[in-house]
Coordinates of C-alpha atoms in Angstrom, one line a residue:
M260 CA 141.8 116.4 84.3
K261 CA 140.1 117.5 81.1
N262 CA 136.4 116.8 81.1
P263 CA 135.6 114.5 78.1
M264 CA 132.1 115.9 78.0
L265 CA 133.6 119.1 76.6
S266 CA 135.8 117.4 74.0
S267 CA 133.5 114.5 72.9
P268 CA 130.0 115.2 71.6
F269 CA 128.5 112.2 73.3
C270 CA 131.0 110.5 75.7
I271 CA 128.9 107.4 75.5
A272 CA 129.5 105.0 78.4
A273 CA 133.1 106.0 78.3
C274 CA 133.6 104.7 81.9
F275 CA 131.3 101.6 81.6
L276 CA 132.4 98.7 83.7
L277 CA 130.4 95.6 84.4
A278 CA 130.0 95.1 88.1
A279 CA 130.8 91.8 89.6
V280 CA 127.5 90.0 90.0
P281 CA 127.1 88.5 93.4
V282 CA 125.5 85.1 94.0
T283 CA 121.8 85.4 94.8
N284 CA 120.8 84.3 98.3
A285 CA 118.0 81.8 98.5
A286 CA 115.9 84.3 100.5
D287 CA 116.3 86.9 97.7
A288 CA 115.5 84.6 94.8
P289 CA 112.3 85.4 93.0
A290 CA 109.3 83.2 93.5
T291 CA 108.7 80.8 90.6
P292 CA 106.0 82.4 88.5
A293 CA 102.7 80.6 87.8
K294 CA 102.7 79.0 84.4
V295 CA 100.8 81.0 81.8
D296 CA 99.8 79.7 78.4
L297 CA 97.0 81.7 76.9
K298 CA 96.0 81.5 73.3
F299 CA 93.3 83.7 71.7
S300 CA 91.9 83.6 68.2
F301 CA 89.8 86.4 66.6
G302 CA 88.5 84.9 63.4
P303 CA 84.9 83.7 62.7
Q304 CA 85.9 80.0 63.0
P305 CA 87.1 78.3 66.1
L306 CA 90.8 77.5 66.1
P307 CA 91.8 74.3 67.9
G308 CA 93.6 75.0 71.1
Y309 CA 92.6 78.7 71.2
T310 CA 90.0 80.6 73.0
Q311 CA 87.8 82.2 70.4
V312 CA 87.2 85.9 71.1
K313 CA 84.0 87.4 69.5
P314 CA 83.6 91.1 68.8
D315 CA 81.2 91.6 71.7
D316 CA 83.5 89.9 74.3
N317 CA 84.4 92.9 76.3
Y318 CA 87.0 92.7 79.1
T319 CA 85.9 92.0 82.6
P320 CA 88.0 90.7 85.5
E321 CA 85.6 87.7 85.8
R322 CA 86.0 86.7 82.1
G323 CA 89.7 87.5 82.2
Y324 CA 90.1 88.7 78.6
G325 CA 88.3 90.8 76.0
F326 CA 88.2 94.0 74.1
D327 CA 88.9 96.9 76.4
L328 CA 88.5 100.7 76.9
S329 CA 85.1 100.7 75.1
S330 CA 86.9 99.9 71.8
T331 CA 84.8 98.2 69.1
V332 CA 86.0 95.8 66.3
T333 CA 84.7 94.5 63.0
E334 CA 85.0 90.8 62.4
V335 CA 86.3 90.0 58.9
N336 CA 85.0 86.7 57.4
N337 CA 86.9 85.5 54.4
G338 CA 85.5 81.9 54.4
G339 CA 87.6 78.9 53.5
S340 CA 88.5 75.8 55.5
D341 CA 91.6 77.1 57.3
P342 CA 90.3 78.7 60.5
L343 CA 93.5 80.8 60.9
K344 CA 93.0 82.4 57.4
A345 CA 89.3 82.5 57.5
G346 CA 89.2 85.9 59.1
D347 CA 90.4 88.4 61.6
V348 CA 89.3 91.5 63.5
T349 CA 90.1 95.1 62.7
G350 CA 89.1 98.4 64.3
A351 CA 85.5 99.5 63.7
D352 CA 85.4 102.6 61.5
G353 CA 89.2 102.5 61.1
K354 CA 89.8 103.3 64.8
P355 CA 92.3 101.6 67.1
F356 CA 91.2 98.9 69.4
F357 CA 92.4 97.4 72.7
F358 CA 92.5 93.8 73.9
S359 CA 93.3 92.8 77.5
A360 CA 94.1 89.6 79.3
K361 CA 94.3 89.2 83.0
L362 CA 97.7 88.2 84.3
P363 CA 99.7 88.0 87.5
P364 CA 102.8 90.2 87.8
G365 CA 105.6 88.9 85.7
V366 CA 107.5 89.0 82.4
Y367 CA 105.7 87.6 79.3
D368 CA 106.4 86.5 75.8
V369 CA 103.7 87.9 73.5
K370 CA 103.2 86.6 70.0
V371 CA 100.7 88.2 67.6
T372 CA 99.7 86.8 64.2
L373 CA 98.7 89.5 61.8
G374 CA 97.3 89.5 58.2
D375 CA 94.2 89.0 56.1
A376 CA 93.5 86.5 53.3
K377 CA 92.1 89.1 50.9
T378 CA 93.3 92.6 52.0
E379 CA 96.7 94.1 52.8
S380 CA 97.2 95.2 56.4
T381 CA 99.3 97.6 58.4
T382 CA 99.4 97.1 62.1
T383 CA 101.2 99.0 64.9
V384 CA 101.1 97.4 68.4
K385 CA 101.5 99.1 71.7
A386 CA 101.4 97.6 75.2
E387 CA 100.1 99.0 78.4
T388 CA 100.4 102.8 78.5
R389 CA 101.2 103.6 74.9
R390 CA 104.4 101.5 75.0
L391 CA 105.5 101.0 71.3
M392 CA 106.3 97.4 70.6
L393 CA 105.8 96.8 66.9
E394 CA 105.6 99.5 64.3
A395 CA 103.8 99.4 60.9
V396 CA 103.9 95.7 60.3
H397 CA 102.7 95.3 56.7
T398 CA 101.3 92.2 55.1
A399 CA 100.2 91.8 51.5
P400 CA 96.8 90.1 50.7
G401 CA 97.0 86.5 51.7
E402 CA 100.2 87.0 53.7
F403 CA 100.4 86.3 57.4
T404 CA 103.2 87.1 59.9
T405 CA 103.8 86.3 63.5
R406 CA 105.7 88.8 65.5
E407 CA 107.0 88.4 69.1
F408 CA 108.0 90.7 72.0
Y409 CA 108.6 90.5 75.7
T410 CA 106.8 92.8 78.2
E411 CA 106.3 93.2 81.9
I412 CA 103.3 93.3 84.2
R413 CA 103.5 94.9 87.6
V414 CA 101.3 96.0 90.5
P415 CA 102.0 98.7 93.2
Q416 CA 102.3 96.2 96.1
I417 CA 105.9 95.6 97.3
A418 CA 106.5 92.0 98.2
G419 CA 108.2 91.5 101.6
A420 CA 108.0 95.2 102.7
P421 CA 106.6 96.1 106.1
A422 CA 103.2 97.6 106.6
G423 CA 103.1 101.3 105.6
R424 CA 105.9 100.8 103.1
N425 CA 104.5 97.9 101.1
V426 CA 102.7 99.9 98.3
V427 CA 104.0 102.5 95.9
R428 CA 102.9 106.0 96.8
M429 CA 101.2 106.7 93.5
K430 CA 100.1 110.0 92.1
A431 CA 96.4 110.9 91.5
R432 CA 96.7 110.2 87.8
E433 CA 98.0 106.7 88.5
N434 CA 95.2 105.5 90.7
Q435 CA 92.2 107.9 90.5
L436 CA 89.4 108.4 88.0
Y437 CA 88.8 111.7 86.1
Q438 CA 92.5 112.1 85.6
L439 CA 92.9 110.3 82.3
F440 CA 90.7 110.5 79.2
L441 CA 90.3 109.0 75.8
Y442 CA 88.1 110.1 72.9
W443 CA 86.2 107.8 70.6
D444 CA 84.0 110.7 69.9
K445 CA 85.7 114.2 69.9
D446 CA 82.8 115.6 72.0
K447 CA 82.5 112.8 74.5
P448 CA 85.6 112.1 76.5
M449 CA 85.7 109.0 78.6
T450 CA 87.8 108.5 81.7
F451 CA 89.9 105.4 82.3
M452 CA 92.4 104.1 84.9
E453 CA 96.1 104.0 84.3
L454 CA 97.3 100.8 82.6
D455 CA 100.9 100.3 83.8
W456 CA 100.0 99.2 87.3
D457 CA 96.9 97.0 86.9
E458 CA 96.0 93.3 86.8
K459 CA 96.1 92.8 83.1
L460 CA 98.1 93.1 79.9
T461 CA 96.5 95.6 77.5
L462 CA 97.5 95.7 73.8
E463 CA 96.5 98.4 71.4
F464 CA 96.2 97.7 67.7
S465 CA 96.2 100.6 65.2
D466 CA 97.5 102.0 61.9
A467 CA 96.1 102.1 58.4
H468 CA 94.4 98.7 58.5
P469 CA 95.2 96.5 61.5
A470 CA 94.3 92.8 61.1
L471 CA 94.6 90.6 64.2
C472 CA 94.3 86.8 63.9
T473 CA 95.7 85.4 67.1
V474 CA 97.4 86.5 70.4
E475 CA 99.6 84.0 72.4
I476 CA 100.9 84.9 75.9
T477 CA 103.4 82.7 77.8
N478 CA 106.0 83.1 80.4
A479 CA 109.1 84.7 79.0
E480 CA 112.2 82.5 78.9
K481 CA 115.4 83.9 80.4
P482 CA 114.5 87.5 79.9
I483 CA 117.2 90.2 79.9
M484 CA 115.8 93.0 82.0
V485 CA 116.4 96.6 81.2
Y486 CA 114.7 98.9 83.8
L487 CA 114.2 102.6 83.1
V488 CA 114.2 105.0 86.1
G489 CA 113.5 108.7 85.6
D490 CA 111.0 111.5 85.0
S491 CA 108.4 112.6 82.5
T492 CA 110.9 112.8 79.6
M493 CA 111.4 109.0 80.0
T494 CA 108.1 107.7 81.3
D495 CA 105.2 106.0 79.5
Q496 CA 103.2 109.1 78.9
M497 CA 99.5 108.3 79.5
M498 CA 97.9 110.6 76.9
E499 CA 98.5 112.3 73.6
P500 CA 100.1 114.6 72.6
W501 CA 102.8 113.9 75.3
G502 CA 105.7 111.7 74.4
A503 CA 108.8 110.4 76.2
W504 CA 111.7 108.4 74.9
G505 CA 111.2 105.5 77.3
M506 CA 107.8 104.6 75.7
Q507 CA 109.4 104.4 72.2
F508 CA 112.5 102.5 73.4
P509 CA 111.0 98.9 73.4
R510 CA 110.3 99.2 69.7
W511 CA 114.0 98.8 69.0
F512 CA 114.7 95.5 70.9
K513 CA 113.6 92.0 70.3
P514 CA 113.4 89.1 72.8
P515 CA 114.9 88.2 75.2
V516 CA 115.2 91.9 76.0
V517 CA 112.5 93.4 78.2
I518 CA 112.2 97.2 78.6
A519 CA 110.5 97.8 82.0
N520 CA 109.7 101.5 82.4
Y521 CA 109.5 102.6 86.0
A522 CA 110.0 106.3 85.3
E523 CA 107.2 108.6 86.3
S524 CA 106.2 112.2 85.6
G525 CA 107.4 114.8 88.2
E526 CA 110.0 112.6 89.8
S527 CA 113.4 113.6 91.1
A528 CA 116.1 111.3 92.3
A529 CA 115.0 111.9 95.8
S530 CA 111.2 111.6 95.3
F531 CA 111.7 108.3 93.4
T532 CA 113.0 106.9 96.6
G533 CA 110.5 108.7 98.9
E534 CA 107.5 107.5 97.0
L535 CA 108.8 103.9 97.4
R536 CA 109.3 103.5 93.7
E537 CA 112.8 102.5 94.3
A538 CA 111.7 100.0 96.9
K539 CA 109.4 98.5 94.3
L540 CA 112.1 98.3 91.8
M541 CA 114.6 96.7 94.1
S542 CA 112.0 94.1 95.1
V543 CA 112.1 92.7 91.6
V544 CA 115.6 93.5 90.4
Q545 CA 117.9 90.5 90.0
P546 CA 121.7 90.2 89.6
G547 CA 122.7 91.1 86.0
D548 CA 119.7 93.3 85.3
Y549 CA 120.3 96.7 83.8
I550 CA 119.0 99.9 85.3
L551 CA 119.1 103.1 83.1
I552 CA 118.8 106.1 85.6
Q553 CA 118.0 109.6 84.2
F554 CA 117.3 112.5 86.5
G555 CA 118.3 116.2 86.7
I556 CA 115.4 118.2 85.4
N557 CA 113.1 118.2 88.4
D558 CA 116.1 118.0 90.7
R559 CA 117.1 121.6 90.0
A560 CA 114.8 122.9 92.7
A561 CA 116.5 120.8 95.4
G562 CA 120.1 121.6 94.3
L563 CA 123.1 119.7 93.3
D564 CA 124.1 118.3 96.7
R565 CA 120.7 116.6 97.3
F566 CA 120.7 115.4 93.8
K567 CA 124.2 113.8 94.1
T568 CA 123.3 112.2 97.4
A569 CA 120.1 110.7 96.1
M570 CA 121.8 109.5 92.9
E571 CA 124.6 107.9 94.8
Q572 CA 122.1 106.0 96.9
L573 CA 120.3 104.7 93.8
V574 CA 123.5 103.5 92.3
S575 CA 124.7 101.9 95.5
D576 CA 121.4 100.1 96.1
A577 CA 121.4 98.8 92.5
K578 CA 125.0 97.5 92.8
A579 CA 124.1 95.9 96.1
K580 CA 121.4 93.9 94.3
G581 CA 124.0 92.8 91.7
A582 CA 122.3 95.0 89.0
I583 CA 124.2 97.1 86.5
P584 CA 123.3 100.8 86.8
I585 CA 123.9 103.1 83.8
L586 CA 123.6 106.9 84.3
V587 CA 121.8 108.8 81.5
T588 CA 122.1 112.6 81.4
S589 CA 118.7 114.3 80.7
Q590 CA 118.0 115.6 77.2
N591 CA 118.1 119.4 76.9
L592 CA 115.0 121.5 77.3
R593 CA 113.6 123.5 74.4
S594 CA 113.2 126.4 76.7
G595 CA 116.5 128.4 76.6
F596 CA 118.1 126.0 74.1
W597 CA 118.9 128.6 71.4
G598 CA 121.8 130.8 72.3
P599 CA 122.3 134.4 71.0
D600 CA 124.5 133.0 68.2
G601 CA 121.7 130.9 67.0
K602 CA 123.3 127.7 68.1
G603 CA 122.1 125.2 70.6
Q604 CA 123.3 125.3 74.2
Q605 CA 123.2 123.1 77.3
T606 CA 120.2 124.0 79.4
L607 CA 120.6 121.9 82.6
G608 CA 123.5 123.7 84.3
E609 CA 125.9 121.5 86.3
F610 CA 123.6 118.4 86.5
P611 CA 125.1 116.6 83.5
R612 CA 128.6 117.3 84.7
V613 CA 127.8 115.9 88.2
M614 CA 126.5 112.7 86.6
W615 CA 129.6 112.4 84.5
Q616 CA 131.8 112.8 87.6
M617 CA 129.7 110.2 89.5
A618 CA 130.2 107.7 86.7
I619 CA 133.9 108.2 86.9
D620 CA 134.1 108.0 90.7
D621 CA 131.7 105.1 91.0
K622 CA 132.9 103.2 87.9
T623 CA 129.3 103.3 86.6
G624 CA 128.0 103.1 83.1
Y625 CA 127.3 106.4 81.5
I626 CA 125.4 107.7 78.5
D627 CA 125.5 111.4 77.7
L628 CA 122.0 112.0 76.2
N629 CA 122.3 115.6 77.1
S630 CA 125.2 116.1 74.6
M631 CA 123.5 114.0 72.0
S632 CA 120.4 116.1 72.1
I633 CA 122.3 119.2 71.1
P634 CA 123.1 118.2 67.5
L635 CA 119.7 116.5 67.3
F636 CA 117.8 119.7 68.1
E637 CA 120.0 121.8 66.0
A638 CA 119.4 119.6 63.0
I639 CA 115.6 119.8 63.5
G640 CA 116.1 123.5 63.5
Q641 CA 114.7 126.6 65.2
A642 CA 111.6 126.8 63.0
D643 CA 110.6 123.1 63.5
L644 CA 111.9 122.3 67.0
P645 CA 108.6 123.5 68.6
K646 CA 106.8 121.0 66.4
A647 CA 108.8 118.2 68.1
F648 CA 107.7 119.4 71.6
V649 CA 104.4 119.9 73.4
D650 CA 105.9 122.6 75.7
G651 CA 109.3 123.8 76.8
T652 CA 110.3 120.4 78.3
H653 CA 108.2 117.6 76.9
Q654 CA 108.3 116.2 73.5
N655 CA 105.5 114.7 71.3
D656 CA 105.7 111.4 69.6
Y657 CA 108.1 112.5 66.9
G658 CA 110.5 114.2 69.3
S659 CA 110.5 111.3 71.7
Y660 CA 111.0 108.8 68.9
E661 CA 114.1 110.6 67.8
V662 CA 115.5 110.9 71.3
A663 CA 114.9 107.1 71.8
K664 CA 117.0 106.4 68.8
C665 CA 119.8 108.5 70.3
V666 CA 119.7 106.2 73.4
V667 CA 119.6 103.0 71.3
Q668 CA 122.6 104.1 69.3
A669 CA 124.4 105.0 72.6
C670 CA 123.8 101.5 73.9
I671 CA 125.1 100.0 70.7
D672 CA 128.2 102.2 70.6
A673 CA 128.9 101.5 74.3
K674 CA 128.7 97.7 73.5
L675 CA 126.2 97.1 76.2
P676 CA 125.5 93.3 76.0
F677 CA 121.8 93.7 75.6
A678 CA 122.2 95.9 72.6
K679 CA 123.1 92.9 70.4
Y680 CA 119.4 92.2 70.5
V681 CA 118.5 95.3 68.5
V682 CA 115.7 94.7 66.0
D683 CA 116.6 93.6 62.5
D684 CA 115.4 96.8 60.9
W685 CA 117.5 99.1 63.0
K686 CA 119.7 101.5 61.1
T687 CA 122.7 103.4 62.5
F688 CA 121.4 106.7 63.8
D689 CA 123.3 110.0 63.7
P690 CA 121.6 112.7 65.9
A691 CA 122.8 115.3 63.4
H692 CA 120.7 113.7 60.8
P693 CA 117.3 112.9 62.3
D694 CA 114.4 111.3 60.4
P695 CA 112.5 113.9 58.4
M696 CA 109.5 115.2 60.4
A697 CA 107.3 115.0 57.3
D698 CA 107.9 111.3 57.0
F699 CA 106.9 110.4 60.6
K700 CA 103.8 108.3 60.5
L701 CA 103.3 106.8 63.9
P702 CA 99.5 106.7 64.4
P703 CA 98.1 108.7 67.3
D704 CA 96.3 107.1 70.2
P705 CA 92.7 107.8 71.3
Q706 CA 94.0 108.6 74.8
L707 CA 94.1 112.4 74.6
D708 CA 94.8 115.0 77.3
P709 CA 92.0 117.6 77.4
A710 CA 94.3 119.9 79.3
R711 CA 96.9 119.8 76.6
P712 CA 98.0 123.2 75.2
G713 CA 95.1 124.5 73.1
G714 CA 92.8 121.8 74.5
P715 CA 89.3 122.3 76.1
G716 CA 90.4 121.6 79.6
K717 CA 89.2 118.7 81.8
P718 CA 85.5 118.0 81.4
T719 CA 83.3 119.6 84.0
E720 CA 80.3 117.3 83.3
P721 CA 80.2 113.6 84.3
V722 CA 81.7 111.2 81.8
P723 CA 81.5 107.4 81.6
V724 CA 83.9 105.9 84.1
A725 CA 85.4 102.5 84.9
D726 CA 84.0 100.3 87.5
H727 CA 87.3 98.6 87.3
P728 CA 90.3 99.3 85.1
G729 CA 89.5 99.3 81.5
E730 CA 85.7 98.8 81.3
M731 CA 83.6 101.8 80.7
A732 CA 80.3 102.1 82.6
S733 CA 77.9 104.6 84.0
P734 CA 79.1 106.9 86.8
P735 CA 78.7 105.4 90.3

């Protein structure tokens, strides 16, 4: 049989079939989440029904909310009788700022009101570990807008699992200090704890002039869950300049879709199970949830047979839970991409073909990102492709943003049901015609890897550390 991967440039979900969704047993049903209804205001005047947050209200677990990661804000006081329009907060000295609220694990509806009575504003919002939620929301002077998104909070503990297998086996960068750094001052790095697995929701506000008026957090109503499972090219990358498509993916979907990124750097299909990340995922997955599974880069060391066995187990376990697995072939590497004829070539050997065959054999959804990345990288060009990457494998913000758009378009073309909730400003994306690099304006984050290529390396002198996630203090 002719391999459609060789005749079609993308083969997007060509074999997609919705699995029958089994009835959930009462024992497997999720616990009813505690009701959450938090409202915060940031202006100089109290707003009825809201908790007023002042510029010096720093986050502590005891307070349960506040500005986080040592960020500082400036309160804007425009006066007037309307407390909503009387003022807002923006980042001190034009810098980004973080706000956190303590929450139990769950899925949440977040609404932010942005704008300023006298000044135009532009605000980009990220959640948790650099997860892009809202991009460049602009308001004219006197204009206010409320934007909404769904997001997920999780912890490493695995409900119902036996002792010894009831906590995700996390990497050092996920649960130890002196692994992650941010820079408010270029000469004074500060360490912080990873944000995707803690007890709070952390929101970052940045861009030309962010203006935050209110934040509301409630339980999400009937969320459509889309889980991401994969490696460092998909994960929420913790520091600049590293990027991955999974962290850009949420920007393109509106409620009730939730993008829950469980991918992690260094993972293979086998290690994702061995580190109990699969067990954590399966403890929360419900019938009808989607799971996009992308492996094949780190699996090369173990070989095709082990890769196939591990992938088949992931697919089988997902289907047993009533979830809908979708196999995603990994994007090509920059290393070895250009062939002797000056054209792009496939860099991952037989791994994409094995995933295609699995999709056929198991009647599983399939997205050929590997093929889509070839015209994308070719269109960026040999001279500029290094500018879309940090190294031979990992992309920066621009590169990962473009790859994320490939995946979004694939979901739309495959008519995946959740793709009907794409954001209103989505435009059809052709990988052969990427966004001009010069026009890319996503603001960088203060989280910065000192060990990045060309960086100074990890600090050897003590730096301020967190007594608990998010709050900077003196070293213990």
